[in-house]
Short mmCIF file of C-alpha atoms in Angstrom, two decimals:
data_model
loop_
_atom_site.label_atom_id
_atom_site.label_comp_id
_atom_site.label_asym_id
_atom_site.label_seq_id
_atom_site.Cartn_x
_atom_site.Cartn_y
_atom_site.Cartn_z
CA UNK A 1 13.79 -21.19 -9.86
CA UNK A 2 13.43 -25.21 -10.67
CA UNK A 3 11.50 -27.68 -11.69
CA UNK A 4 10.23 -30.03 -9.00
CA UNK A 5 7.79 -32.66 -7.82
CA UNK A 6 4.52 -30.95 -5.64
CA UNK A 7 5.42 -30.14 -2.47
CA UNK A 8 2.98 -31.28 0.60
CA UNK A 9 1.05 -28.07 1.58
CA UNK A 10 -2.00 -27.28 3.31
CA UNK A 11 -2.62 -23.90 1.29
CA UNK A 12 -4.03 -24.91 -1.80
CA UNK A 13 -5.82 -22.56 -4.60
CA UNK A 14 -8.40 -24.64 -6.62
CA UNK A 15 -7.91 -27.98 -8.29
CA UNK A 16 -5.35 -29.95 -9.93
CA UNK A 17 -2.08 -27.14 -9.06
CA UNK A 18 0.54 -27.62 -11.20
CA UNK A 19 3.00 -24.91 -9.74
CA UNK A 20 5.00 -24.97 -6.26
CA UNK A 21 5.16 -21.31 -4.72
CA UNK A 22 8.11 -21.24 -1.73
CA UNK A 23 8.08 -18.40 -0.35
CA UNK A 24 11.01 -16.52 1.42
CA UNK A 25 9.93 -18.16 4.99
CA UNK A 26 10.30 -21.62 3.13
CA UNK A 27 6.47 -21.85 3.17
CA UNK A 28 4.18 -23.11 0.41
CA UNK A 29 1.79 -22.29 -1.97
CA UNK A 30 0.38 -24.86 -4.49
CA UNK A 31 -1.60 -23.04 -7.39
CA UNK A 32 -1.98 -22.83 -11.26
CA UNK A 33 0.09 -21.52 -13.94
CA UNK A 34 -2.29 -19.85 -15.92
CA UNK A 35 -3.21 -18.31 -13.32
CA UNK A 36 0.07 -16.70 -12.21
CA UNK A 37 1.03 -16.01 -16.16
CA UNK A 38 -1.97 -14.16 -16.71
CA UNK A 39 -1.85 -12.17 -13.35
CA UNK A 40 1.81 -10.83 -14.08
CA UNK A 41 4.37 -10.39 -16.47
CA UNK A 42 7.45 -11.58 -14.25
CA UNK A 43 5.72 -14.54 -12.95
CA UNK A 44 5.27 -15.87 -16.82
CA UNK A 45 8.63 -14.93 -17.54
CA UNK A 46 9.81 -16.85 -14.58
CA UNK A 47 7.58 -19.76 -15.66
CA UNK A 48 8.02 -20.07 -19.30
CA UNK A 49 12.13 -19.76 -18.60
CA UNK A 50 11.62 -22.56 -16.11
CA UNK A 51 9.53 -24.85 -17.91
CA UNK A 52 11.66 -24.25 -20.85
CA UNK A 53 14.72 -25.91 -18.88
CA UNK A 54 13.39 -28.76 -17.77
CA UNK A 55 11.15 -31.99 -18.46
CA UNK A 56 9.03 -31.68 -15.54
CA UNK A 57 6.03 -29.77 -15.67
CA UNK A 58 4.71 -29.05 -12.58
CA UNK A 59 6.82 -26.12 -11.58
CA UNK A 60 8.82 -24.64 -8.67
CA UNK A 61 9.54 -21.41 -7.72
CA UNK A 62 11.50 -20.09 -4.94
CA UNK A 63 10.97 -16.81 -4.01
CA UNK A 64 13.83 -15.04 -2.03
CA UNK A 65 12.81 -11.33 -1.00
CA UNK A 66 12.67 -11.12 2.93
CA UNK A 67 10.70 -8.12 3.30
CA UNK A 68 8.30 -8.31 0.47
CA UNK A 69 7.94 -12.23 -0.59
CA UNK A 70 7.02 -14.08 2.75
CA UNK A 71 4.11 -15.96 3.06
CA UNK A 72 1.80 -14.12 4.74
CA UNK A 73 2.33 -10.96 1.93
CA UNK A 74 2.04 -13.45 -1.21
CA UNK A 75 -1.14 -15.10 0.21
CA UNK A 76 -2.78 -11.77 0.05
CA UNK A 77 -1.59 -11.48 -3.72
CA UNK A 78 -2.73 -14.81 -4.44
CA UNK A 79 -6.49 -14.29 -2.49
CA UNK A 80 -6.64 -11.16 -5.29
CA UNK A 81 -5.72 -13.23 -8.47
CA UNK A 82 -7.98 -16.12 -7.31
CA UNK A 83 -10.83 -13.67 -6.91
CA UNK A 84 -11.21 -13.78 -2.84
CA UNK A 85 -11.73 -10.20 -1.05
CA UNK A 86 -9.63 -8.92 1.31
CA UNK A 87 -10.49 -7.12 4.55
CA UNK A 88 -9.67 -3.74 5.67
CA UNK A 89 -6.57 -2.99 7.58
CA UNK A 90 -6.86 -2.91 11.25
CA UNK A 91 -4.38 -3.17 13.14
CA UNK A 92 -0.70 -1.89 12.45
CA UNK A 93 0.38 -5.32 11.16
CA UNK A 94 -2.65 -5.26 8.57
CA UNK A 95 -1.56 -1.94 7.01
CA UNK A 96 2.25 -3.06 7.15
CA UNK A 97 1.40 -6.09 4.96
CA UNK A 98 -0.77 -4.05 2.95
CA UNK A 99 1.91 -1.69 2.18
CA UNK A 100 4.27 -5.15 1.16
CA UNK A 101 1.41 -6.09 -0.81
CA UNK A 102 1.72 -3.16 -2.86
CA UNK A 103 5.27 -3.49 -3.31
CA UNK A 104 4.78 -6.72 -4.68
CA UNK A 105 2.50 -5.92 -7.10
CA UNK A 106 4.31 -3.53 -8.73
CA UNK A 107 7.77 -5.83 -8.85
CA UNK A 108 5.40 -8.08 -10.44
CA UNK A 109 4.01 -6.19 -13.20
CA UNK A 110 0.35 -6.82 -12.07
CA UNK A 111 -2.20 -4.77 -13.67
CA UNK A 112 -5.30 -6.52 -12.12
CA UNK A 113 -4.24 -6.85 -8.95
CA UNK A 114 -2.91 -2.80 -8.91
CA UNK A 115 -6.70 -1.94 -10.10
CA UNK A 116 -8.15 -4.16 -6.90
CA UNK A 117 -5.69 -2.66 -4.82
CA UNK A 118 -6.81 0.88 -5.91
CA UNK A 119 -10.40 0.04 -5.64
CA UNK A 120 -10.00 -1.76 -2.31
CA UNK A 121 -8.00 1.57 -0.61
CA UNK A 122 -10.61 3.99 -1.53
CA UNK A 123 -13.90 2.15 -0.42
CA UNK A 124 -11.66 1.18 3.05
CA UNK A 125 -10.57 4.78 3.72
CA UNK A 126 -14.06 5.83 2.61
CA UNK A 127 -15.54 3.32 5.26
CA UNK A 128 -12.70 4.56 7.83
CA UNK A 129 -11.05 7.55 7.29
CA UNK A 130 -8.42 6.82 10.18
CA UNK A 131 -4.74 6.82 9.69
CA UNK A 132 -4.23 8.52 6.96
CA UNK A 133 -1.01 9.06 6.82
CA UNK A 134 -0.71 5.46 6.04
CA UNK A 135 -3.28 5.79 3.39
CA UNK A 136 -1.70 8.80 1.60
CA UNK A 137 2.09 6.57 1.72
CA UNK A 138 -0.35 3.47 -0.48
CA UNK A 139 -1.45 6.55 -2.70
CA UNK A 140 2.30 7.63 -3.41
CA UNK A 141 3.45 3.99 -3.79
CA UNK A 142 0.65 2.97 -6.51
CA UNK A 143 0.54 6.86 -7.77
CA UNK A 144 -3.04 7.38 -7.02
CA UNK A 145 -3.63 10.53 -7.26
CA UNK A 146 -7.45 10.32 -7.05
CA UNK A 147 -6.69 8.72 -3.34
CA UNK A 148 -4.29 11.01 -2.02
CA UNK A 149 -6.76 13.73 -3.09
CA UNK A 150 -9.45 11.65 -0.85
CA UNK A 151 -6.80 11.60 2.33
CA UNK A 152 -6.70 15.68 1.96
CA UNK A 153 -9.89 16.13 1.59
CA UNK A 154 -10.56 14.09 5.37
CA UNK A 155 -8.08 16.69 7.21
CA UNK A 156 -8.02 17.68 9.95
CA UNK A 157 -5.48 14.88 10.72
CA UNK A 158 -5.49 14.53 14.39
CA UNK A 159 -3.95 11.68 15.94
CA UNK A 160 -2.92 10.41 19.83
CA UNK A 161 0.52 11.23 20.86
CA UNK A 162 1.58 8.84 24.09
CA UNK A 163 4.76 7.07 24.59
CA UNK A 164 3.06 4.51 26.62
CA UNK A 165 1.88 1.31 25.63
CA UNK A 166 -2.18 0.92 25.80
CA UNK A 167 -2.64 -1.01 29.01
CA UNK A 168 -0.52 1.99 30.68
CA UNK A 169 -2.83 4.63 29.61
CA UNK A 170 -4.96 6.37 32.33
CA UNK A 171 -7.82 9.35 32.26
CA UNK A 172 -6.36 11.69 34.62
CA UNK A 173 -9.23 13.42 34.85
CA UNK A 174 -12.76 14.40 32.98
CA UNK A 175 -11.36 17.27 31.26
CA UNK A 176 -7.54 16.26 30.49
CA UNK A 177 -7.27 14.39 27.34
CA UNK A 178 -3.96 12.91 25.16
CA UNK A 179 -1.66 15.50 23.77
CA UNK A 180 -2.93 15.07 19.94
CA UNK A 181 -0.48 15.61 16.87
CA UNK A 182 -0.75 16.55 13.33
CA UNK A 183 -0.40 13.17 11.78
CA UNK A 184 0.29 14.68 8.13
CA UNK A 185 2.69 17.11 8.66
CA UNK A 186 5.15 15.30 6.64
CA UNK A 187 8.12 17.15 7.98
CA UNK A 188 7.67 15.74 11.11
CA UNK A 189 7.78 12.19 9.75
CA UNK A 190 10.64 9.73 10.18
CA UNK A 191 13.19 10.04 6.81
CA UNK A 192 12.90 6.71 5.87
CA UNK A 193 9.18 7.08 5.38
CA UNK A 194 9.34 10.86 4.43
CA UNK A 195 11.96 9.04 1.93
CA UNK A 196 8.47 7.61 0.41
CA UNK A 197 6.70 10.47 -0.82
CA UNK A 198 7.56 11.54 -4.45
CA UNK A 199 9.00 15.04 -4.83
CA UNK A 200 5.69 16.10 -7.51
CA UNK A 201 3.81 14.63 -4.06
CA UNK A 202 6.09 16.55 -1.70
CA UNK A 203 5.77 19.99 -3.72
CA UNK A 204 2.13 19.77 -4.53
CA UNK A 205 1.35 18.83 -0.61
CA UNK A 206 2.92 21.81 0.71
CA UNK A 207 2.10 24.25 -1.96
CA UNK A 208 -1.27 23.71 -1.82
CA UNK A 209 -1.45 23.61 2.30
CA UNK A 210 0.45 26.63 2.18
CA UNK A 211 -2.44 28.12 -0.59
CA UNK A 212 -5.25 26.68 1.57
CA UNK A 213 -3.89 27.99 4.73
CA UNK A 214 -5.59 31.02 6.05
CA UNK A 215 -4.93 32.57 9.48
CA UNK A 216 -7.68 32.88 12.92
CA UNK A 217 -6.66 34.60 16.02
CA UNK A 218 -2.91 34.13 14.75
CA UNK A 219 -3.17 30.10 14.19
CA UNK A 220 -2.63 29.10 11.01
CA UNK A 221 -5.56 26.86 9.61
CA UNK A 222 -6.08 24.81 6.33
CA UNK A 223 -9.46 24.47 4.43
CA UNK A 224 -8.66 21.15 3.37
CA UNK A 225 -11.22 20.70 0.73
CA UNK A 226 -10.11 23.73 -1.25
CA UNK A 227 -6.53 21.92 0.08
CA UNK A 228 -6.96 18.63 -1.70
CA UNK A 229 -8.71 20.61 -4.81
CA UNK A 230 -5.22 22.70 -5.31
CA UNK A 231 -3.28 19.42 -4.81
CA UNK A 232 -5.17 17.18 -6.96
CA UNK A 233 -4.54 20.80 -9.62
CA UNK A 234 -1.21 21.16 -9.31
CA UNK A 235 -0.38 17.34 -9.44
CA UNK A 236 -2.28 17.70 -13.05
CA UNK A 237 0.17 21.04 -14.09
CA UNK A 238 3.12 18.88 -13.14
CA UNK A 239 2.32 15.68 -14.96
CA UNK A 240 1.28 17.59 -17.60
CA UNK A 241 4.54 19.92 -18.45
CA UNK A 242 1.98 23.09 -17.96
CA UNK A 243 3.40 23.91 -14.50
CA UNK A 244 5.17 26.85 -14.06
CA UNK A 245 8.75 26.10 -13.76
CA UNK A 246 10.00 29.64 -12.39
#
């Protein structure tokens, strides 16, 4: 964190930026300080301790997180403060940065942004209620529970299961199709992602598919209306101390 002259950088927000951004992949921002003081906390910490120590007043800061602070994450965080929409997630690389994004914003103390994020992930999942798996991970990471009650509420949660990569894949015949899996059964996730969920999550998840469940011709099967009702319940007992703790 320094004071410096501008920087010469094609991605520019508005007019007249008095603040350098540098991002962890040594890329460049050039914006406003008002605007990044009244989006977040940290950042006017960060500025006010930086124009405090020095003469200069167009600022720079140097951003350093690898996996959260690279370019392409803090240009999505900067499209939100400066009032630009974003587009639904797409591919797997959309929903990754989407995920950083949120990480972001909460290291950053941004209230704004958090409420666009919120609004943005239930009109997308509403639009396209695919992957939601991913979806339900943004609704433990920004504690929605409003959204995660949406991502039940969409089940069943079918999803391709193939090893190969697309180009490979071949119809073997009219009435064979791709082995399919249950794409929210959260014990079958990898830990590190499993890691993700909070334990009120985790409890009310599985108490209320286990409540919801009911059995036909010896399967097990989930109303998952009545499934995301009990969750969205349960969630409520917990955060509010009512829950019984026996």
């Amino acid at each position: 964190m320094s004071s410096a002259k501008p920087l010469d950088s094609s991605r520019t927000y508005g007019n007249n930026p008095d603040l350098t951004l540098v991002c962890a992949d040594e890329k460049s921002f050039q914006v406003h300080t008002y605007m990044l003081t009244a989006a977040s906390s940290v950042f006017r910490d960060m500025i006010s301790t930086c124009l405090a120590t020095s003469t200069d007043q167009h600022v720079k800061l140097q951003l350093s997180d690898e996996h959260i602070e690279k370019s392409d994450v803090m240009r999505l965080f900067l499209d939100i403060i400066y009032g630009k929409s974003l587009r639904g997630p797409i591919l797997r690389e959309d929903f990754s940065d989407y995920d950083k994004l949120t990480q972001l914003i909460l290291k950053y103390d941004a209230p704004y942004a958090l409420q666009h994020m919120k609004t943005s992930l239930r009109l997308w999942f509403m639009q396209d209620s695919y992957r939601a798996d991913d979806y339900f991970i943004f609704a433990c990471t920004i504690d929605d529970i409003d959204l995660a009650k949406t991502v039940i509420c969409s089940g069943p949660f079918q999803g391709f299961s193939t090893q190969l990569s697309a180009p490979n894949i071949r119809c073997i015949s009219a009435n064979k199709l791709l082995v399919s899996r249950h794409i929210m059964d959260l014990g079958s996730w990898e830990y590190s992602r499993f890691r993700r969920v909070p334990d009120d999550y985790k409890f009310a998840y599985f108490r209320a598919e286990r409540e919801a469940s009911q059995s036909e011709n010896g399967t097990s099967v989930s109303d998952y209306r009545d499934m995301a009702r009990r969750f969205a319940s349960i969630m409520a007992e917990i955060r509010g101390g009512t829950f019984p703790p026996g």
